Tab-separated table of C-alpha atoms (C1' of nucleotides) in Angstrom:
chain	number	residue	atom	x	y	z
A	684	UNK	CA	62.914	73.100	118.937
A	685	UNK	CA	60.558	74.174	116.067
A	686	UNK	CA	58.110	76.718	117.585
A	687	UNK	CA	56.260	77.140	115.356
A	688	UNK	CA	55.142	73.509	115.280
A	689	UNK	CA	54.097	73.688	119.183
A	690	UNK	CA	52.268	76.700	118.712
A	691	UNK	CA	50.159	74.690	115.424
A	692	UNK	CA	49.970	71.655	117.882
A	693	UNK	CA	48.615	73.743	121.581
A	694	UNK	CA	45.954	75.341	119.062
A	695	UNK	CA	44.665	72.075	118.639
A	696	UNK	CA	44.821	70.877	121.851
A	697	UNK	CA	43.141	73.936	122.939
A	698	UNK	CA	40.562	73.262	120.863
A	699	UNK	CA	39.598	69.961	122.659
A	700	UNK	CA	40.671	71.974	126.123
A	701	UNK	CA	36.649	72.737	126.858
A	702	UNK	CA	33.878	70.761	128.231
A	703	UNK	CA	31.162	71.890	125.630
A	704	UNK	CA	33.247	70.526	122.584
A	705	UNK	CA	34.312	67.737	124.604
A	706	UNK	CA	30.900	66.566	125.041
A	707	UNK	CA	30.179	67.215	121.686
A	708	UNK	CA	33.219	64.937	120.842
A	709	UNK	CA	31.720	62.235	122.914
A	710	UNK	CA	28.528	62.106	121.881
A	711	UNK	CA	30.258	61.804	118.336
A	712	UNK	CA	31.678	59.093	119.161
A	713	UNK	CA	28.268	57.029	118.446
A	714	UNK	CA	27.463	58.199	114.923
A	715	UNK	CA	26.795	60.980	113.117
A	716	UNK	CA	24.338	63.731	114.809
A	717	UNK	CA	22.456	66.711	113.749
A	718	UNK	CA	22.771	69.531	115.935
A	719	UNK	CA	19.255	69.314	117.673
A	720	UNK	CA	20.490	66.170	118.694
A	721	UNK	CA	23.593	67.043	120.301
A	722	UNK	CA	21.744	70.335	122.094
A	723	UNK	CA	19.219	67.349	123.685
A	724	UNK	CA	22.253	64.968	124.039
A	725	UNK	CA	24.087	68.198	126.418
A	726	UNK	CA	21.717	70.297	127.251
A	727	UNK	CA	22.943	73.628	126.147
A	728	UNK	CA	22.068	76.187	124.597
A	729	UNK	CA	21.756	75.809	120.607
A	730	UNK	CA	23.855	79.248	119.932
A	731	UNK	CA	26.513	77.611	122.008
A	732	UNK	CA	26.508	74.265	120.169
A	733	UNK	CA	26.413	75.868	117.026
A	734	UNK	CA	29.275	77.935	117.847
A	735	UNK	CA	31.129	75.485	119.344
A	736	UNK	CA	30.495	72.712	115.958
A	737	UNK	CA	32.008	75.510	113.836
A	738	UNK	CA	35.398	75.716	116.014
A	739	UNK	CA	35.451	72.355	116.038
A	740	UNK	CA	34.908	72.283	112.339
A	741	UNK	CA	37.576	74.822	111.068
A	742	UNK	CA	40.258	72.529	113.386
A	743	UNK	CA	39.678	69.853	110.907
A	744	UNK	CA	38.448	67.756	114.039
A	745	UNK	CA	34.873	67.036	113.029
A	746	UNK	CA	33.006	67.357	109.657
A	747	UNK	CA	29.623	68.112	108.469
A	748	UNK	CA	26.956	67.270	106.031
A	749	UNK	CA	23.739	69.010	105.272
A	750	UNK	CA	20.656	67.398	104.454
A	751	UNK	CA	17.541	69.852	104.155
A	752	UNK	CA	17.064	72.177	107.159
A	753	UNK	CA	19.201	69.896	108.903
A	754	UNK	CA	23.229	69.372	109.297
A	755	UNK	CA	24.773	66.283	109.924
A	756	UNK	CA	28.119	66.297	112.284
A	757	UNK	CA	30.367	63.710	112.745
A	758	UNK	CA	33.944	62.804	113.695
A	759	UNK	CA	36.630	63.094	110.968
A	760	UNK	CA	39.553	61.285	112.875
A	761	UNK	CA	38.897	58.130	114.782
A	762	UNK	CA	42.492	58.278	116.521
A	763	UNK	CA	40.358	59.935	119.205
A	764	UNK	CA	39.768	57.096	120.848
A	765	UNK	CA	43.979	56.603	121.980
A	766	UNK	CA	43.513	60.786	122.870
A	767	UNK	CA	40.951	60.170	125.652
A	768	UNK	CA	42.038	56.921	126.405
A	769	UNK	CA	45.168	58.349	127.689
A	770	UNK	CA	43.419	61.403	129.094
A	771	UNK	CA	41.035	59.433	131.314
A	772	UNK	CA	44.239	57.168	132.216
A	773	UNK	CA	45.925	60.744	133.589
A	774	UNK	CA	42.703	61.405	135.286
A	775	UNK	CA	42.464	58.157	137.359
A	776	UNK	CA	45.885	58.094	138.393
A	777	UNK	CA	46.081	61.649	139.247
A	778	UNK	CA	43.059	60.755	141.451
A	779	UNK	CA	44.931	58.319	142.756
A	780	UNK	CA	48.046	60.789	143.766
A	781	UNK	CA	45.459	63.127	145.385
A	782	UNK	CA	44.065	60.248	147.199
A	783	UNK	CA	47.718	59.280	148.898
A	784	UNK	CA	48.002	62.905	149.185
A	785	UNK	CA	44.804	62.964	151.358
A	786	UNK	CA	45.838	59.480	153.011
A	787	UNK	CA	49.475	60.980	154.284
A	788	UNK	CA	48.535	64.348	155.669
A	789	UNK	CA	45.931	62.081	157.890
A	790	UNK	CA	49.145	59.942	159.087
A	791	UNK	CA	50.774	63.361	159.956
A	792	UNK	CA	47.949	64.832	161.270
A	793	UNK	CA	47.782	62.315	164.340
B	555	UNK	CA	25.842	63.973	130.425
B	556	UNK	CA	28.310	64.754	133.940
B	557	UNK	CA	29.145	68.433	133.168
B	558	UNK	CA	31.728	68.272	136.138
B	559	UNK	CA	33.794	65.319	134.539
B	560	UNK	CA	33.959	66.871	131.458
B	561	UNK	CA	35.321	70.113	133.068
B	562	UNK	CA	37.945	68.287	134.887
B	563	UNK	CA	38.932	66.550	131.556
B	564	UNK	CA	38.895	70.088	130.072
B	565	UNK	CA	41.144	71.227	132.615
B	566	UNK	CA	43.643	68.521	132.230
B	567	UNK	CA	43.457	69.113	128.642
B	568	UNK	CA	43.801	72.926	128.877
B	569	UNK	CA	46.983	72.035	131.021
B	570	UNK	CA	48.623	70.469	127.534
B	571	UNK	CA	47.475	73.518	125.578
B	572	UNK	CA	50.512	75.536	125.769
B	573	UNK	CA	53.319	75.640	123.404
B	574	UNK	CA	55.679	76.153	126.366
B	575	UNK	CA	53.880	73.000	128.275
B	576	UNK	CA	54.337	70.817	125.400
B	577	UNK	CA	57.868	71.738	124.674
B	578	UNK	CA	58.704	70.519	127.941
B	579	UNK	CA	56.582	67.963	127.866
B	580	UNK	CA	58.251	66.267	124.424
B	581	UNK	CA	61.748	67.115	126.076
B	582	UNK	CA	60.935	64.748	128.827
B	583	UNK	CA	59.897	61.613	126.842
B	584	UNK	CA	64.009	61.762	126.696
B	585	UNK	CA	63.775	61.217	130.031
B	586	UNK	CA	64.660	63.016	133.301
B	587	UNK	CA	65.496	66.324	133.487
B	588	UNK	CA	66.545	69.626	135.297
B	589	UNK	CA	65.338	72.725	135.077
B	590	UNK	CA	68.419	73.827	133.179
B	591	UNK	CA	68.504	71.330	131.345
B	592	UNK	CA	64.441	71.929	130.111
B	593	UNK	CA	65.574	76.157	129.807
B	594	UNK	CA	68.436	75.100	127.549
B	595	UNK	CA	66.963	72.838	125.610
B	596	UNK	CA	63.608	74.981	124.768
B	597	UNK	CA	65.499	78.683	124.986
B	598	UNK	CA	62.728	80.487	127.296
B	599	UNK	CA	63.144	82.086	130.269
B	600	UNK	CA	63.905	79.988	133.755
B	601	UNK	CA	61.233	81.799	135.510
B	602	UNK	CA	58.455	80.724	132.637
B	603	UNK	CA	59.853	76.688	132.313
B	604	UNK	CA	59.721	76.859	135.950
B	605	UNK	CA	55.982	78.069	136.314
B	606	UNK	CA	54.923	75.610	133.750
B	607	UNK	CA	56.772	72.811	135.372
B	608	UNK	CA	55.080	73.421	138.368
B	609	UNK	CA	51.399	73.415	136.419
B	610	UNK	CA	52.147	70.569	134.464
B	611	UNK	CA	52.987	68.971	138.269
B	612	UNK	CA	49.630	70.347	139.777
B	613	UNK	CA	48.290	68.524	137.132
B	614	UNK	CA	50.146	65.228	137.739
B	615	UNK	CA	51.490	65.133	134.453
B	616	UNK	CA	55.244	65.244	135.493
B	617	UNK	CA	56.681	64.817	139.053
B	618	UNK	CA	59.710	66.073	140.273
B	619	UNK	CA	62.938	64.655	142.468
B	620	UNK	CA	65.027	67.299	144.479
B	621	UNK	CA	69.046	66.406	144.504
B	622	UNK	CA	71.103	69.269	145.683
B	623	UNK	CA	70.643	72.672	144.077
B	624	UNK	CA	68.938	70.279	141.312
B	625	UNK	CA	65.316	68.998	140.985
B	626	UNK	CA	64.883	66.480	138.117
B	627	UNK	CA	61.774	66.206	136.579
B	628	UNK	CA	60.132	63.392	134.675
B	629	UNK	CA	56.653	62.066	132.707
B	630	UNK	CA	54.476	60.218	135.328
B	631	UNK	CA	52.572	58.932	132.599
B	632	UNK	CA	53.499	57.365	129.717
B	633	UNK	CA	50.307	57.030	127.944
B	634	UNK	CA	51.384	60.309	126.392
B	635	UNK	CA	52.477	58.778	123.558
B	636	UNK	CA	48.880	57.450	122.371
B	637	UNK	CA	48.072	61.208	123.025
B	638	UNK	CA	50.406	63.023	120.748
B	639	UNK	CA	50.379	59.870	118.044
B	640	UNK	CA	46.646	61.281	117.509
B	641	UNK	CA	47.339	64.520	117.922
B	642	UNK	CA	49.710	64.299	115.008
B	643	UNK	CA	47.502	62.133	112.848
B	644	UNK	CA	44.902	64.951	113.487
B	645	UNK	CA	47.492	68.106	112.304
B	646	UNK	CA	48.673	65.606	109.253
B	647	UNK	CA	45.419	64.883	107.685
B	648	UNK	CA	44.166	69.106	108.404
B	649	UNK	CA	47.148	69.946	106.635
B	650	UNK	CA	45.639	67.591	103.772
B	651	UNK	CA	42.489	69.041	104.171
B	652	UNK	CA	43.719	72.583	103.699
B	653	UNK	CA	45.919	71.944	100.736
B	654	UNK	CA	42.248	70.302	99.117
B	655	UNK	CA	40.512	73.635	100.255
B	656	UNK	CA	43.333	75.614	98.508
B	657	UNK	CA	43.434	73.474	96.008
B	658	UNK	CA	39.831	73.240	94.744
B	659	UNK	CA	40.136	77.543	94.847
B	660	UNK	CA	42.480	77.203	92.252
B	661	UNK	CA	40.281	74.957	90.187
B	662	UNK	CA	37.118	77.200	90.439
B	663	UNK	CA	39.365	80.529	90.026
B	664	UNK	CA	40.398	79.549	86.426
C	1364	DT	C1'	5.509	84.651	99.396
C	1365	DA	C1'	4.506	84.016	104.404
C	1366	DA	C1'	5.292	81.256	108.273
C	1367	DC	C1'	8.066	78.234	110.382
C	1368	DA	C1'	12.021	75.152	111.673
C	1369	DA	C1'	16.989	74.301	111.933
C	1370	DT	C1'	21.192	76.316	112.239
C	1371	DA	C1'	24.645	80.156	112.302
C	1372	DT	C1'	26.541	84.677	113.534
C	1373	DG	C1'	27.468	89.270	115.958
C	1374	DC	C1'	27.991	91.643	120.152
C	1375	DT	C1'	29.388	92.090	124.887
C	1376	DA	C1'	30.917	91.720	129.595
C	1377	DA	C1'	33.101	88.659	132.751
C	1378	DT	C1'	36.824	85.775	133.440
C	1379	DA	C1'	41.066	83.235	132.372
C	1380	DT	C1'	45.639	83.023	130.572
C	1381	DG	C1'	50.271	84.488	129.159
C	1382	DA	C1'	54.723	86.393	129.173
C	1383	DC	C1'	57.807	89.275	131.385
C	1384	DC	C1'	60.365	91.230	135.066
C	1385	DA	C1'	61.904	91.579	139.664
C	1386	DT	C1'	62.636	89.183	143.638
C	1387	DA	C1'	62.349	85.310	146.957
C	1388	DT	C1'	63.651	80.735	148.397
C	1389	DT	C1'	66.570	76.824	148.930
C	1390	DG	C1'	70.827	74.469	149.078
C	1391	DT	C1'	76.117	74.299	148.649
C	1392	DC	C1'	80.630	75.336	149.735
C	1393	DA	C1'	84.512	78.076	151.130
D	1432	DT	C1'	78.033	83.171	157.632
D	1433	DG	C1'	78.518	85.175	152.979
D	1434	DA	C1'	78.548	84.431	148.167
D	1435	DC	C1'	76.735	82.006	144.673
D	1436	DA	C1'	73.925	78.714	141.873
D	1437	DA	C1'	69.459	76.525	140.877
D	1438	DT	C1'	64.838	77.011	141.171
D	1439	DA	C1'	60.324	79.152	142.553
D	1440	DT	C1'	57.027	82.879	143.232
D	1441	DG	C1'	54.549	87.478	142.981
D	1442	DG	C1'	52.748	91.317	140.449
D	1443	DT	C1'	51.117	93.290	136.281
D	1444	DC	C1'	49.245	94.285	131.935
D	1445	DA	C1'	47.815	92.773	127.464
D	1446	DT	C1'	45.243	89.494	125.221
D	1447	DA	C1'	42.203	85.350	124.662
D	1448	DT	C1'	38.144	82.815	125.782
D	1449	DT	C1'	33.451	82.120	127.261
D	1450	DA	C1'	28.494	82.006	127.725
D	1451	DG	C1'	24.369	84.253	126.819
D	1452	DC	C1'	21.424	86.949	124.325
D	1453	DA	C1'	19.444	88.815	120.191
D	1454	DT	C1'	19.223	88.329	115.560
D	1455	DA	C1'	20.444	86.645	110.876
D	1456	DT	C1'	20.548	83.024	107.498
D	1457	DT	C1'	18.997	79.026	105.091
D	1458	DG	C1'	15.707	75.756	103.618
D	1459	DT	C1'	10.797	73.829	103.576
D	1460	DT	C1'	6.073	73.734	102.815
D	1461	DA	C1'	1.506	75.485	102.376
DNA sequence: TAACAATATGCTAATATGACCATATTGTCA
DNA sequence: TGACAATATGGTCATATTAGCATATTGTTA
Protein backbone atom coordinates (compact mmCIF):
# COMPACT_ATOMS: atom_id res chain seq x y z
CA UNK A 1 0.00 0.00 0.00
CA UNK A 2 1.16 3.41 -1.40
CA UNK A 3 1.71 5.69 1.65
CA UNK A 4 2.26 8.26 0.36
CA UNK A 5 -1.14 8.42 -1.32
CA UNK A 6 -2.99 8.01 2.26
CA UNK A 7 -1.00 10.55 3.75
CA UNK A 8 -2.13 13.15 0.39
CA UNK A 9 -5.72 11.71 0.96
CA UNK A 10 -6.03 12.10 5.39
CA UNK A 11 -4.69 15.79 4.61
CA UNK A 12 -7.72 16.32 2.86
CA UNK A 13 -9.96 14.74 4.92
CA UNK A 14 -8.52 16.60 7.72
CA UNK A 15 -9.22 19.51 6.14
CA UNK A 16 -13.05 18.94 6.17
CA UNK A 17 -12.39 17.22 9.89
CA UNK A 18 -13.60 20.76 11.69
CA UNK A 19 -16.86 22.30 12.39
CA UNK A 20 -15.90 25.95 11.32
CA UNK A 21 -14.99 24.83 7.66
CA UNK A 22 -17.72 22.48 7.73
CA UNK A 23 -20.17 25.12 8.18
CA UNK A 24 -18.54 27.13 5.84
CA UNK A 25 -18.92 24.14 3.37
CA UNK A 26 -22.58 24.10 4.04
CA UNK A 27 -23.48 27.32 3.75
CA UNK A 28 -21.62 26.96 0.28
CA UNK A 29 -23.66 24.73 -0.69
CA UNK A 30 -26.38 27.57 -1.65
CA UNK A 31 -24.28 29.84 -3.86
CA UNK A 32 -21.50 31.76 -3.83
CA UNK A 33 -20.85 34.03 -0.53
CA UNK A 34 -18.67 36.82 0.46
CA UNK A 35 -17.11 36.43 3.66
CA UNK A 36 -19.35 38.93 5.71
CA UNK A 37 -21.89 36.69 4.73
CA UNK A 38 -20.64 33.52 5.90
CA UNK A 39 -19.35 35.34 9.44
CA UNK A 40 -23.44 36.33 9.77
CA UNK A 41 -24.40 32.89 8.25
CA UNK A 42 -21.99 31.16 11.52
CA UNK A 43 -21.50 33.51 13.75
CA UNK A 44 -17.82 33.60 14.27
CA UNK A 45 -15.40 35.56 14.44
CA UNK A 46 -14.21 37.18 10.96
CA UNK A 47 -10.28 36.35 11.72
CA UNK A 48 -11.46 32.82 12.10
CA UNK A 49 -13.49 32.68 8.87
CA UNK A 50 -10.91 34.28 7.06
CA UNK A 51 -8.44 31.90 8.22
CA UNK A 52 -10.37 29.10 7.87
CA UNK A 53 -11.52 30.22 3.75
CA UNK A 54 -7.76 30.29 3.09
CA UNK A 55 -7.18 26.50 4.34
CA UNK A 56 -9.95 25.63 2.65
CA UNK A 57 -8.71 27.43 -0.38
CA UNK A 58 -5.06 26.09 -0.69
CA UNK A 59 -6.88 22.29 -0.44
CA UNK A 60 -8.31 23.06 -3.76
CA UNK A 61 -11.80 22.54 -1.95
CA UNK A 62 -13.35 25.96 -2.45
CA UNK A 63 -12.42 28.93 -4.75
CA UNK A 64 -12.61 32.59 -4.69
CA UNK A 65 -13.33 35.66 -6.63
CA UNK A 66 -12.81 39.26 -5.75
CA UNK A 67 -14.99 41.94 -6.63
CA UNK A 68 -14.03 45.45 -5.02
CA UNK A 69 -13.52 45.36 -1.23
CA UNK A 70 -15.30 42.26 -1.35
CA UNK A 71 -14.35 38.36 -2.08
CA UNK A 72 -16.58 36.00 -3.43
CA UNK A 73 -16.25 32.14 -2.10
CA UNK A 74 -17.72 29.32 -3.47
CA UNK A 75 -17.48 25.54 -3.85
CA UNK A 76 -15.10 24.16 -6.52
CA UNK A 77 -16.26 20.41 -6.42
CA UNK A 78 -19.90 19.56 -6.29
CA UNK A 79 -19.11 15.73 -5.47
CA UNK A 80 -19.66 17.09 -1.95
CA UNK A 81 -22.91 16.35 -1.89
CA UNK A 82 -22.16 12.03 -2.03
CA UNK A 83 -19.24 13.13 0.93
CA UNK A 84 -21.87 14.30 3.46
CA UNK A 85 -24.45 12.27 2.23
CA UNK A 86 -22.59 9.32 3.41
CA UNK A 87 -21.31 11.13 6.48
CA UNK A 88 -24.76 12.01 7.82
CA UNK A 89 -25.78 8.26 6.80
CA UNK A 90 -22.73 7.10 9.42
CA UNK A 91 -24.11 9.56 11.82
CA UNK A 92 -27.74 8.25 11.97
CA UNK A 93 -26.91 4.78 12.12
CA UNK A 94 -24.24 5.15 14.60
CA UNK A 95 -27.03 6.87 16.60
CA UNK A 96 -28.87 4.13 16.09
CA UNK A 97 -26.04 1.55 17.56
CA UNK A 98 -25.76 3.86 20.62
CA UNK A 99 -29.42 3.78 20.96
CA UNK A 100 -29.51 -0.36 21.17
CA UNK A 101 -26.52 0.15 23.19
CA UNK A 102 -28.58 2.27 25.68
CA UNK A 103 -31.75 -0.09 25.10
CA UNK A 104 -29.64 -3.47 26.20
CA UNK A 105 -27.77 -2.31 29.26
CA UNK A 106 -31.55 -1.30 30.49
CA UNK A 107 -32.58 -5.14 29.77
CA UNK A 108 -29.48 -6.10 31.91
CA UNK A 109 -29.88 -3.67 34.32
CA UNK A 110 -33.29 -5.23 35.66
CA UNK B 1 -26.46 27.13 12.40
CA UNK B 2 -26.30 23.83 15.25
CA UNK B 3 -22.62 24.24 16.30
CA UNK B 4 -22.98 20.80 18.20
CA UNK B 5 -23.98 18.80 14.95
CA UNK B 6 -21.37 20.13 13.12
CA UNK B 7 -18.82 19.10 15.84
CA UNK B 8 -20.07 15.65 15.92
CA UNK B 9 -19.77 15.53 12.05
CA UNK B 10 -16.25 16.95 12.60
CA UNK B 11 -15.48 14.28 14.86
CA UNK B 12 -16.61 11.52 12.67
CA UNK B 13 -14.72 13.11 10.00
CA UNK B 14 -11.53 13.63 12.06
CA UNK B 15 -11.92 9.78 12.77
CA UNK B 16 -11.17 9.18 8.73
CA UNK B 17 -8.28 11.65 8.86
CA UNK B 18 -5.53 9.32 9.43
CA UNK B 19 -3.40 7.66 6.94
CA UNK B 20 -3.28 4.60 9.22
CA UNK B 21 -7.36 4.78 9.58
CA UNK B 22 -7.82 4.87 5.97
CA UNK B 23 -5.41 2.17 5.13
CA UNK B 24 -7.43 -0.05 7.09
CA UNK B 25 -10.33 1.28 6.15
CA UNK B 26 -9.69 0.60 2.07
CA UNK B 27 -8.32 -2.95 3.19
CA UNK B 28 -11.72 -3.77 4.47
CA UNK B 29 -13.90 -2.87 1.42
CA UNK B 30 -12.14 -6.49 0.56
CA UNK B 31 -14.05 -7.61 3.13
CA UNK B 32 -13.55 -9.15 6.60
CA UNK B 33 -10.57 -9.18 8.27
CA UNK B 34 -8.17 -9.98 11.25
CA UNK B 35 -5.98 -8.07 12.87
CA UNK B 36 -3.11 -9.90 11.22
CA UNK B 37 -4.40 -9.92 8.41
CA UNK B 38 -4.95 -5.67 8.48
CA UNK B 39 -0.89 -5.56 10.14
CA UNK B 40 0.25 -7.59 7.14
CA UNK B 41 -1.39 -6.11 4.66
CA UNK B 42 -0.56 -2.27 5.71
CA UNK B 43 3.14 -3.16 7.39
CA UNK B 44 2.63 -1.06 10.79
CA UNK B 45 2.90 -2.11 14.01
CA UNK B 46 0.03 -4.55 15.72
CA UNK B 47 -0.21 -2.34 18.65
CA UNK B 48 -0.99 0.94 16.24
CA UNK B 49 -3.67 -1.17 13.65
CA UNK B 50 -5.06 -2.32 16.82
CA UNK B 51 -5.64 1.21 18.48
CA UNK B 52 -7.04 2.50 15.29
CA UNK B 53 -9.31 -0.42 14.87
CA UNK B 54 -10.68 0.17 18.03
CA UNK B 55 -11.30 4.19 17.12
CA UNK B 56 -12.57 3.53 13.89
CA UNK B 57 -15.12 1.03 16.11
CA UNK B 58 -15.89 3.85 18.74
CA UNK B 59 -16.83 5.57 15.86
CA UNK B 60 -19.10 2.88 14.34
CA UNK B 61 -17.32 2.83 11.26
CA UNK B 62 -16.21 -0.91 11.44
CA UNK B 63 -17.47 -3.58 13.93
CA UNK B 64 -15.77 -6.45 14.99
CA UNK B 65 -16.60 -10.49 15.47
CA UNK B 66 -14.44 -12.46 18.08
CA UNK B 67 -13.64 -16.31 16.85
CA UNK B 68 -10.97 -17.90 18.88
CA UNK B 69 -7.67 -16.09 19.34
CA UNK B 70 -9.17 -14.14 16.15
CA UNK B 71 -11.49 -11.06 15.95
CA UNK B 72 -12.57 -10.25 12.35
CA UNK B 73 -13.36 -6.96 11.54
CA UNK B 74 -15.54 -5.47 8.85
CA UNK B 75 -17.17 -1.94 7.22
CA UNK B 76 -20.60 -1.36 8.92
CA UNK B 77 -21.28 1.03 6.35
CA UNK B 78 -21.05 0.85 2.96
CA UNK B 79 -21.82 4.28 1.93
CA UNK B 80 -18.06 4.65 2.08
CA UNK B 81 -17.75 4.32 -1.29
CA UNK B 82 -19.74 7.67 -2.25
CA UNK B 83 -17.21 9.07 0.36
CA UNK B 84 -13.88 8.21 -1.09
CA UNK B 85 -15.40 8.45 -4.95
CA UNK B 86 -15.44 12.35 -3.94
CA UNK B 87 -12.66 12.35 -2.10
CA UNK B 88 -10.74 11.21 -5.12
CA UNK B 89 -12.50 13.45 -7.59
CA UNK B 90 -11.42 16.24 -5.12
CA UNK B 91 -7.33 15.09 -5.03
CA UNK B 92 -7.71 14.52 -9.09
CA UNK B 93 -8.91 17.84 -10.12
CA UNK B 94 -6.19 19.73 -7.13
CA UNK B 95 -3.62 17.88 -8.78
CA UNK B 96 -4.98 19.70 -12.08
CA UNK B 97 -5.15 22.75 -10.38
CA UNK B 98 -1.55 22.66 -9.23
CA UNK B 99 -0.03 21.58 -12.48
CA UNK B 100 -2.13 25.08 -13.94
CA UNK B 101 -0.50 27.04 -10.95
CA UNK B 102 2.93 25.59 -11.98
CA UNK B 103 2.22 25.89 -15.18
CA UNK B 104 1.16 29.53 -15.64
CA UNK B 105 4.80 30.25 -13.44
CA UNK B 106 6.48 28.99 -16.25
CA UNK B 107 4.62 31.17 -18.69
CA UNK B 108 5.16 34.48 -16.71
CA UNK B 109 8.95 33.40 -15.82
CA UNK B 110 10.00 33.52 -19.54
C1' DT C 1 -4.44 61.56 0.87
C1' DA C 2 -7.39 60.52 4.95
C1' DA C 3 -10.96 57.76 6.64
C1' DC C 4 -13.26 53.78 6.33
C1' DA C 5 -14.83 49.01 5.07
C1' DA C 6 -13.74 44.23 3.87
C1' DT C 7 -10.58 40.81 4.31
C1' DA C 8 -6.10 38.59 5.62
C1' DT C 9 -2.14 37.53 8.56
C1' DG C 10 1.03 36.93 12.74
C1' DC C 11 1.48 35.52 17.35
C1' DT C 12 0.45 32.67 21.27
C1' DA C 13 -1.19 29.51 24.73
C1' DA C 14 -4.18 25.67 25.40
C1' DT C 15 -5.42 21.38 23.78
C1' DA C 16 -5.47 17.32 20.75
C1' DT C 17 -3.15 13.79 18.22
C1' DG C 18 0.41 10.47 16.86
C1' DA C 19 3.69 6.91 16.95
C1' DC C 20 6.35 4.03 19.65
C1' DC C 21 7.45 0.87 23.22
C1' DA C 22 6.45 -2.08 26.95
C1' DT C 23 3.12 -4.74 28.92
C1' DA C 24 -1.55 -6.61 29.81
C1' DT C 25 -5.43 -9.40 28.44
C1' DT C 26 -7.77 -13.16 26.33
C1' DG C 27 -8.15 -17.62 24.41
C1' DT C 28 -6.09 -22.28 22.92
C1' DC C 29 -3.95 -26.49 23.45
C1' DA C 30 -0.76 -29.83 25.24
C1' DT D 1 -1.68 -25.10 34.56
C1' DG D 2 2.07 -23.38 31.58
C1' DA D 3 3.43 -21.86 27.16
C1' DC D 4 2.15 -19.56 23.36
C1' DA D 5 -0.50 -16.81 19.90
C1' DA D 6 -3.62 -12.95 18.84
C1' DT D 7 -5.11 -8.77 20.26
C1' DA D 8 -5.63 -4.68 23.40
C1' DT D 9 -4.08 -1.05 26.51
C1' DG D 10 -1.12 2.38 29.12
C1' DG D 11 2.40 5.83 29.30
C1' DT D 12 5.12 9.27 27.12
C1' DC D 13 7.00 12.76 24.35
C1' DA D 14 7.03 15.29 20.12
C1' DT D 15 4.24 17.62 17.09
C1' DA D 16 -0.13 19.57 15.12
C1' DT D 17 -4.24 22.22 15.59
C1' DT D 18 -7.22 25.76 17.41
C1' DA D 19 -9.40 30.04 18.73
C1' DG D 20 -8.75 34.62 19.93
C1' DC D 21 -6.63 38.82 19.78
C1' DA D 22 -4.15 42.54 17.65
C1' DT D 23 -2.74 44.28 13.56
C1' DA D 24 -1.76 44.45 8.54
C1' DT D 25 -3.34 44.70 3.85
C1' DT D 26 -6.26 46.00 0.12
C1' DG D 27 -9.62 48.72 -2.12
C1' DT D 28 -13.08 52.70 -2.15
C1' DT D 29 -14.66 57.21 -1.90
C1' DA D 30 -14.78 61.90 -0.48
Amino acid sequence: MNKEFYKLKSSLIKTLANPTRLMIVDCLRKGEKTVSDIVKTIQDEQSNVSKNLSILKNQGIIKDRKVGLNVYYSLKCTCIKEFFGCLDVMISENLEYQQELINNSKKTEG
